[in-house]
Short mmCIF file of C-alpha atoms in Angstrom, two decimals:
data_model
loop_
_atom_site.label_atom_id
_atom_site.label_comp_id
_atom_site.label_asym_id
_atom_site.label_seq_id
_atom_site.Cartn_x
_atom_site.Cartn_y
_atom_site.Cartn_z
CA UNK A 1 74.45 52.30 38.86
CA UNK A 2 75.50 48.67 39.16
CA UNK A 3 74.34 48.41 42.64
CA UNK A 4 71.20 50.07 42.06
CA UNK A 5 70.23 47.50 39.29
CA UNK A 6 71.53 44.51 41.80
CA UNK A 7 69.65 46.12 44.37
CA UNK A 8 65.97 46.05 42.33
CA UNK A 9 66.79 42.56 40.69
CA UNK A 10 67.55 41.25 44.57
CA UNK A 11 63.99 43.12 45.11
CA UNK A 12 62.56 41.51 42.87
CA UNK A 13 63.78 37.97 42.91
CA UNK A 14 62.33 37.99 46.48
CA UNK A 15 59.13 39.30 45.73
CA UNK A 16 58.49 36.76 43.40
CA UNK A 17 59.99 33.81 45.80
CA UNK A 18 58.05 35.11 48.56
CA UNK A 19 54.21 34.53 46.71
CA UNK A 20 55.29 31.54 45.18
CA UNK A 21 56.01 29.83 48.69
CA UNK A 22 52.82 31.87 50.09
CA UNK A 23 51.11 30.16 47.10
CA UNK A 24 53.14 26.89 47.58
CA UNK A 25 51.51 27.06 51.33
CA UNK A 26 48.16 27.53 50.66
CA UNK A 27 47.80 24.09 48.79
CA UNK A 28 49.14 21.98 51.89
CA UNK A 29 47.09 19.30 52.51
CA UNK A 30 45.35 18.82 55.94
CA UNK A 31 44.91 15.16 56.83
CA UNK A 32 43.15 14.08 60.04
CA UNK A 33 42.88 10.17 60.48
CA UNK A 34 40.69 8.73 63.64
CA UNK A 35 39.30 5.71 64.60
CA UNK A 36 35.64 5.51 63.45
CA UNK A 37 33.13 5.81 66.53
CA UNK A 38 29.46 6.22 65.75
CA UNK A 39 27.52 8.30 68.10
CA UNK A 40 23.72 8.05 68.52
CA UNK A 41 23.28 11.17 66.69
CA UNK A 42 25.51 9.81 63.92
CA UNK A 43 22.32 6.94 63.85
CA UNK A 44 19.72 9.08 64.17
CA UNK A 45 20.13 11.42 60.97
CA UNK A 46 22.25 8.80 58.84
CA UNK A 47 20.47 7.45 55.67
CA UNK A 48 23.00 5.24 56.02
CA UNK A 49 23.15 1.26 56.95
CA UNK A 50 26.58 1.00 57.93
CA UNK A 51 26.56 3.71 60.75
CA UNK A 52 23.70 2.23 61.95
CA UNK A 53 24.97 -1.27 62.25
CA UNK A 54 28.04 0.32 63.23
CA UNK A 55 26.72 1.92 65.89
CA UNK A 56 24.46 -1.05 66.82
CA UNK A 57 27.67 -3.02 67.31
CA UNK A 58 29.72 -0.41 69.45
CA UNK A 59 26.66 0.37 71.55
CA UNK A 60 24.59 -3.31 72.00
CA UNK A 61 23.36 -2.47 75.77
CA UNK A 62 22.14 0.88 74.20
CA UNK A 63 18.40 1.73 75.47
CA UNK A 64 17.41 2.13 71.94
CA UNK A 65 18.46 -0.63 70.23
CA UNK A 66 15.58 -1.86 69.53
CA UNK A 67 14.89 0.73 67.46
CA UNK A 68 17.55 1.14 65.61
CA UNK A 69 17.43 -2.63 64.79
CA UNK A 70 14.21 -1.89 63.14
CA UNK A 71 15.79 1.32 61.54
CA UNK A 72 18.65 -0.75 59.80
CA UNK A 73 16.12 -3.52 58.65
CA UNK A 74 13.53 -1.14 57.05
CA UNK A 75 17.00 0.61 55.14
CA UNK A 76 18.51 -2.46 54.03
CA UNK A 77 14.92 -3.49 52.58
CA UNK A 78 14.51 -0.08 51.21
CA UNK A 79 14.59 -1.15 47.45
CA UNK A 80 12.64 -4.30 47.83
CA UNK A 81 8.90 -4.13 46.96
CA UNK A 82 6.40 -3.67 49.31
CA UNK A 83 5.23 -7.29 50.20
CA UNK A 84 8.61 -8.63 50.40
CA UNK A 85 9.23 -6.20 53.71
CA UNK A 86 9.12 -8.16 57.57
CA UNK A 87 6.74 -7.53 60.01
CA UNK A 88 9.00 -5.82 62.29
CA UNK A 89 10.58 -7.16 65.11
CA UNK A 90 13.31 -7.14 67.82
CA UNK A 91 15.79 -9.33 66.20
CA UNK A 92 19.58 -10.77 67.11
CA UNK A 93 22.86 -9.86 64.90
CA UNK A 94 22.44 -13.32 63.15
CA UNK A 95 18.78 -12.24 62.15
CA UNK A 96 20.48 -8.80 60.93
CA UNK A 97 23.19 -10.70 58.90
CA UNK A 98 20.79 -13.25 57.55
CA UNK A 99 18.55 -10.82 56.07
CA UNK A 100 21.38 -8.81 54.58
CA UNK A 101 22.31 -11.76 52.91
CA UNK A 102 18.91 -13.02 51.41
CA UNK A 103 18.89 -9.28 50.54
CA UNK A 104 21.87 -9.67 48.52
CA UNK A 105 20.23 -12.68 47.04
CA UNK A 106 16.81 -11.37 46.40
CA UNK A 107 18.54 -8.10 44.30
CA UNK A 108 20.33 -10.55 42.46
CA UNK A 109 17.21 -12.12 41.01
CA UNK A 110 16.13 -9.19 40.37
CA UNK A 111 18.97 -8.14 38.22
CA UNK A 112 18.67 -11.18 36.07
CA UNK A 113 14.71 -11.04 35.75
CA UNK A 114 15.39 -7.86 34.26
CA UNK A 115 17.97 -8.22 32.06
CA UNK A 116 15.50 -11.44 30.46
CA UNK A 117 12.91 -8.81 30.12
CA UNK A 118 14.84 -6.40 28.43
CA UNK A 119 15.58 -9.09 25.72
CA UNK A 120 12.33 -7.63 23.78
CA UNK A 121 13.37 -3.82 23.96
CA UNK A 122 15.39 -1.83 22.21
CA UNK A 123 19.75 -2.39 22.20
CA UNK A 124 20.27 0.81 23.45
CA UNK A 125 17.41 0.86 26.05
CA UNK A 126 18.69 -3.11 27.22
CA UNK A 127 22.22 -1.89 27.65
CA UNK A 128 21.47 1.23 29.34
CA UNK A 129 19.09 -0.87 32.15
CA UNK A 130 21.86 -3.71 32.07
CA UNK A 131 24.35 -1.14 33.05
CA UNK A 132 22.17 0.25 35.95
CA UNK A 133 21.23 -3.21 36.91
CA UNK A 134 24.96 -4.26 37.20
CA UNK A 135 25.71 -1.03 39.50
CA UNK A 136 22.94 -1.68 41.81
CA UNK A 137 23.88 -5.17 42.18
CA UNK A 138 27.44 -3.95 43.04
CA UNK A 139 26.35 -1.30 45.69
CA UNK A 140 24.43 -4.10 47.16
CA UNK A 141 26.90 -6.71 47.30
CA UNK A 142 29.40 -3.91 48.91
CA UNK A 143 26.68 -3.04 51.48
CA UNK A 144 25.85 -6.74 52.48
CA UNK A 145 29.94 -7.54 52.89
CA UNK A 146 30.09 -3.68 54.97
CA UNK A 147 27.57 -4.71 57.13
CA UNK A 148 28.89 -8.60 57.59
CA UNK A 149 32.10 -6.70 58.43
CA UNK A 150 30.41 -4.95 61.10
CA UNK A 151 28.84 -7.65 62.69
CA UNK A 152 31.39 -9.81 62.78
CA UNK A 153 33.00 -10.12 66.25
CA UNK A 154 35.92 -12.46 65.67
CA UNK A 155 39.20 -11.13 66.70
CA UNK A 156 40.80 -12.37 63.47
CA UNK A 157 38.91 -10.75 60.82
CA UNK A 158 41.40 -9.91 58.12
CA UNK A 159 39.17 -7.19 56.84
CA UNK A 160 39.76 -3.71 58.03
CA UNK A 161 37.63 -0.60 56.36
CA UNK A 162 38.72 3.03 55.12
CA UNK A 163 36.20 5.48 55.25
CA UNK A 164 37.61 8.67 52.98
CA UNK A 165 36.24 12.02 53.68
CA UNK A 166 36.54 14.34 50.98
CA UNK A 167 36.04 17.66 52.58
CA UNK A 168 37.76 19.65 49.17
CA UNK A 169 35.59 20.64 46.25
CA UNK A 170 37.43 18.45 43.93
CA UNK A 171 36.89 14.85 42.96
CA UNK A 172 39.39 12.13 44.49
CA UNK A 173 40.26 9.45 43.22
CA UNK A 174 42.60 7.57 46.04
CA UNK A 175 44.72 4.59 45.17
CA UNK A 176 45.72 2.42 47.89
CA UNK A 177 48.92 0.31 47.19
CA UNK A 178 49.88 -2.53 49.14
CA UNK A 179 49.32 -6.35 49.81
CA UNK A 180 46.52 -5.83 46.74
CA UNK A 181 45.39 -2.97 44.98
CA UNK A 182 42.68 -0.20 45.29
CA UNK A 183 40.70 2.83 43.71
CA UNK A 184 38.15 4.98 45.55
CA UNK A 185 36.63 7.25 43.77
CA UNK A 186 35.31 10.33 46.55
CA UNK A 187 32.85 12.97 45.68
CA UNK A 188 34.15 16.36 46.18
CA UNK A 189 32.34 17.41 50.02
CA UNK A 190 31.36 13.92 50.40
CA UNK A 191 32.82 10.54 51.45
CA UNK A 192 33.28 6.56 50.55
CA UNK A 193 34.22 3.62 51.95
CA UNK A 194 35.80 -0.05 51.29
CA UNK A 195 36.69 -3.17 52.70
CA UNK A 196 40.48 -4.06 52.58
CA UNK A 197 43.16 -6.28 53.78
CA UNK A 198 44.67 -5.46 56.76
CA UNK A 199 48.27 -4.13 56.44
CA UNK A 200 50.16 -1.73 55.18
CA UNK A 201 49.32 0.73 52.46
CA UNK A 202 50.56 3.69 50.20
CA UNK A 203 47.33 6.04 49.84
CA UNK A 204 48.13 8.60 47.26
CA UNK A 205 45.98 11.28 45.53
CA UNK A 206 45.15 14.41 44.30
CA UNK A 207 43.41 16.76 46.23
CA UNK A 208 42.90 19.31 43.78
CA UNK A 209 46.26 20.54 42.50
CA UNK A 210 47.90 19.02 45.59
CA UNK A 211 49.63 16.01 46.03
CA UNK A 212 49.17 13.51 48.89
CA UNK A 213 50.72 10.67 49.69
CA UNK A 214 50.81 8.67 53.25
CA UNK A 215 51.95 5.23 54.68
CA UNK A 216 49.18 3.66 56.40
CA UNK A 217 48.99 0.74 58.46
CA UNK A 218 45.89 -0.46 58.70
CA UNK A 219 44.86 -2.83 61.62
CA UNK A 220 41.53 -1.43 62.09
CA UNK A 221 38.45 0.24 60.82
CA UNK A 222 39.44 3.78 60.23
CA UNK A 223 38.39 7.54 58.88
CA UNK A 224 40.96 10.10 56.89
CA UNK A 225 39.43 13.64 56.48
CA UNK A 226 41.26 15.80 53.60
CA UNK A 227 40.89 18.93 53.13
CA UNK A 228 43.37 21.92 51.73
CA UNK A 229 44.56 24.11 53.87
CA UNK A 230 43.22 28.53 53.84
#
């Protein structure tokens, strides 16, 4: 009788061991890290500036340059008003980056024109439009220094960039640990960027209930794809 209750609790024990490794397996992480190359299809459907100047910058004999030039102008000026737009034209890298930056400069303005015009509203209204203001500003400022980054050819740039694909449906947020410190918050089936430091890094996170952590050293611009495995 013994051995009959030894035999079902044996049974049983491995039953249980076997789904919890089976589960244990079906929350592994699936990392794939590349170096970022930007096709001409990549430009073509992007509402993006930075794959556009990055793709102006790993292509510049490229037959169509000269329209894609005009593409990334028209989307960096996307949010200015109608009369502040160029008449557009071929134009060099220096152009490019000169206009990003009086972009940067001309949002700017903006920002603070409209936080003196809020003085006469409501506190609730003023804060809420100061808030949005302030975020704008910041997604332009991190545009502008993405596409400086881009443009700029000198072999000692310190500046690397991490582009995080989130390809899970939960929200990541990634911290990257190393000569200075970083958060990236990721959309669940979508992706971010930013600029960092070159070196080396500890990127941990939570993809879903499962736990990543990797040792990166970055030199150049890169892309990591996560994902859980089936």
């Amino acid at each position: 009788m013994k051995k009959i209750f030894l035999l079902i609790f044996l049974c049983i024990f491995t039953l249980g061991f076997s789904q919890k490794k089976k589960k244990t397996k079906s929350k592994a992480i699936v990392e794939k890290e590349t170096a970022i190359i930007y096709t001409e299809s990549d430009a073509e459907t992007t509402a993006e500036a930075r794959v556009v100047a990055g793709f102006l910058k790993q292509n510049p004999g490229h037959a169509k340059t000269d329209y894609f030039k005009k593409k990334l102008i028209q989307m960096i000026m996307a949010n200015n008003s109608p009369e502040a737009k160029p008449t557009i034209k071929a134009v060099s890298e220096d152009k490019i980056r000169q206009m990003v930056l009086d972009n940067n400069k001309l949002n700017n303005a903006k920002t603070i024109a409209a936080a003196n015009t809020a003085g006469s509203a409501k506190t609730e209204t003023a804060t809420g439009s100061s808030k949005k203001s302030s975020g704008a500003s910041e997604q332009n400022k991190k545009t502008a220094a993405m596409l400086t980054h881009l443009f700029n050819n000198d072999p000692m740039d310190k500046e690397a960039y991490i582009n995080i694909k989130n390809r899970s449906k939960c929200r990541l947020i990634v911290k990257i640990n190393g000569k200075k410190y970083y958060n990236l918050d990721v959309p669940p089936n979508g992706q971010n960027f930013l600029l960092v430091e070159k070196g080396e890094y500890v990127l941990t996170t939570m993809v879903c209930d499962a736990k990543y952590s990797s040792l990166k050293k970055i030199n150049k611009d890169i892309e990591i794809e996560l994902n859980l495995s089936e």
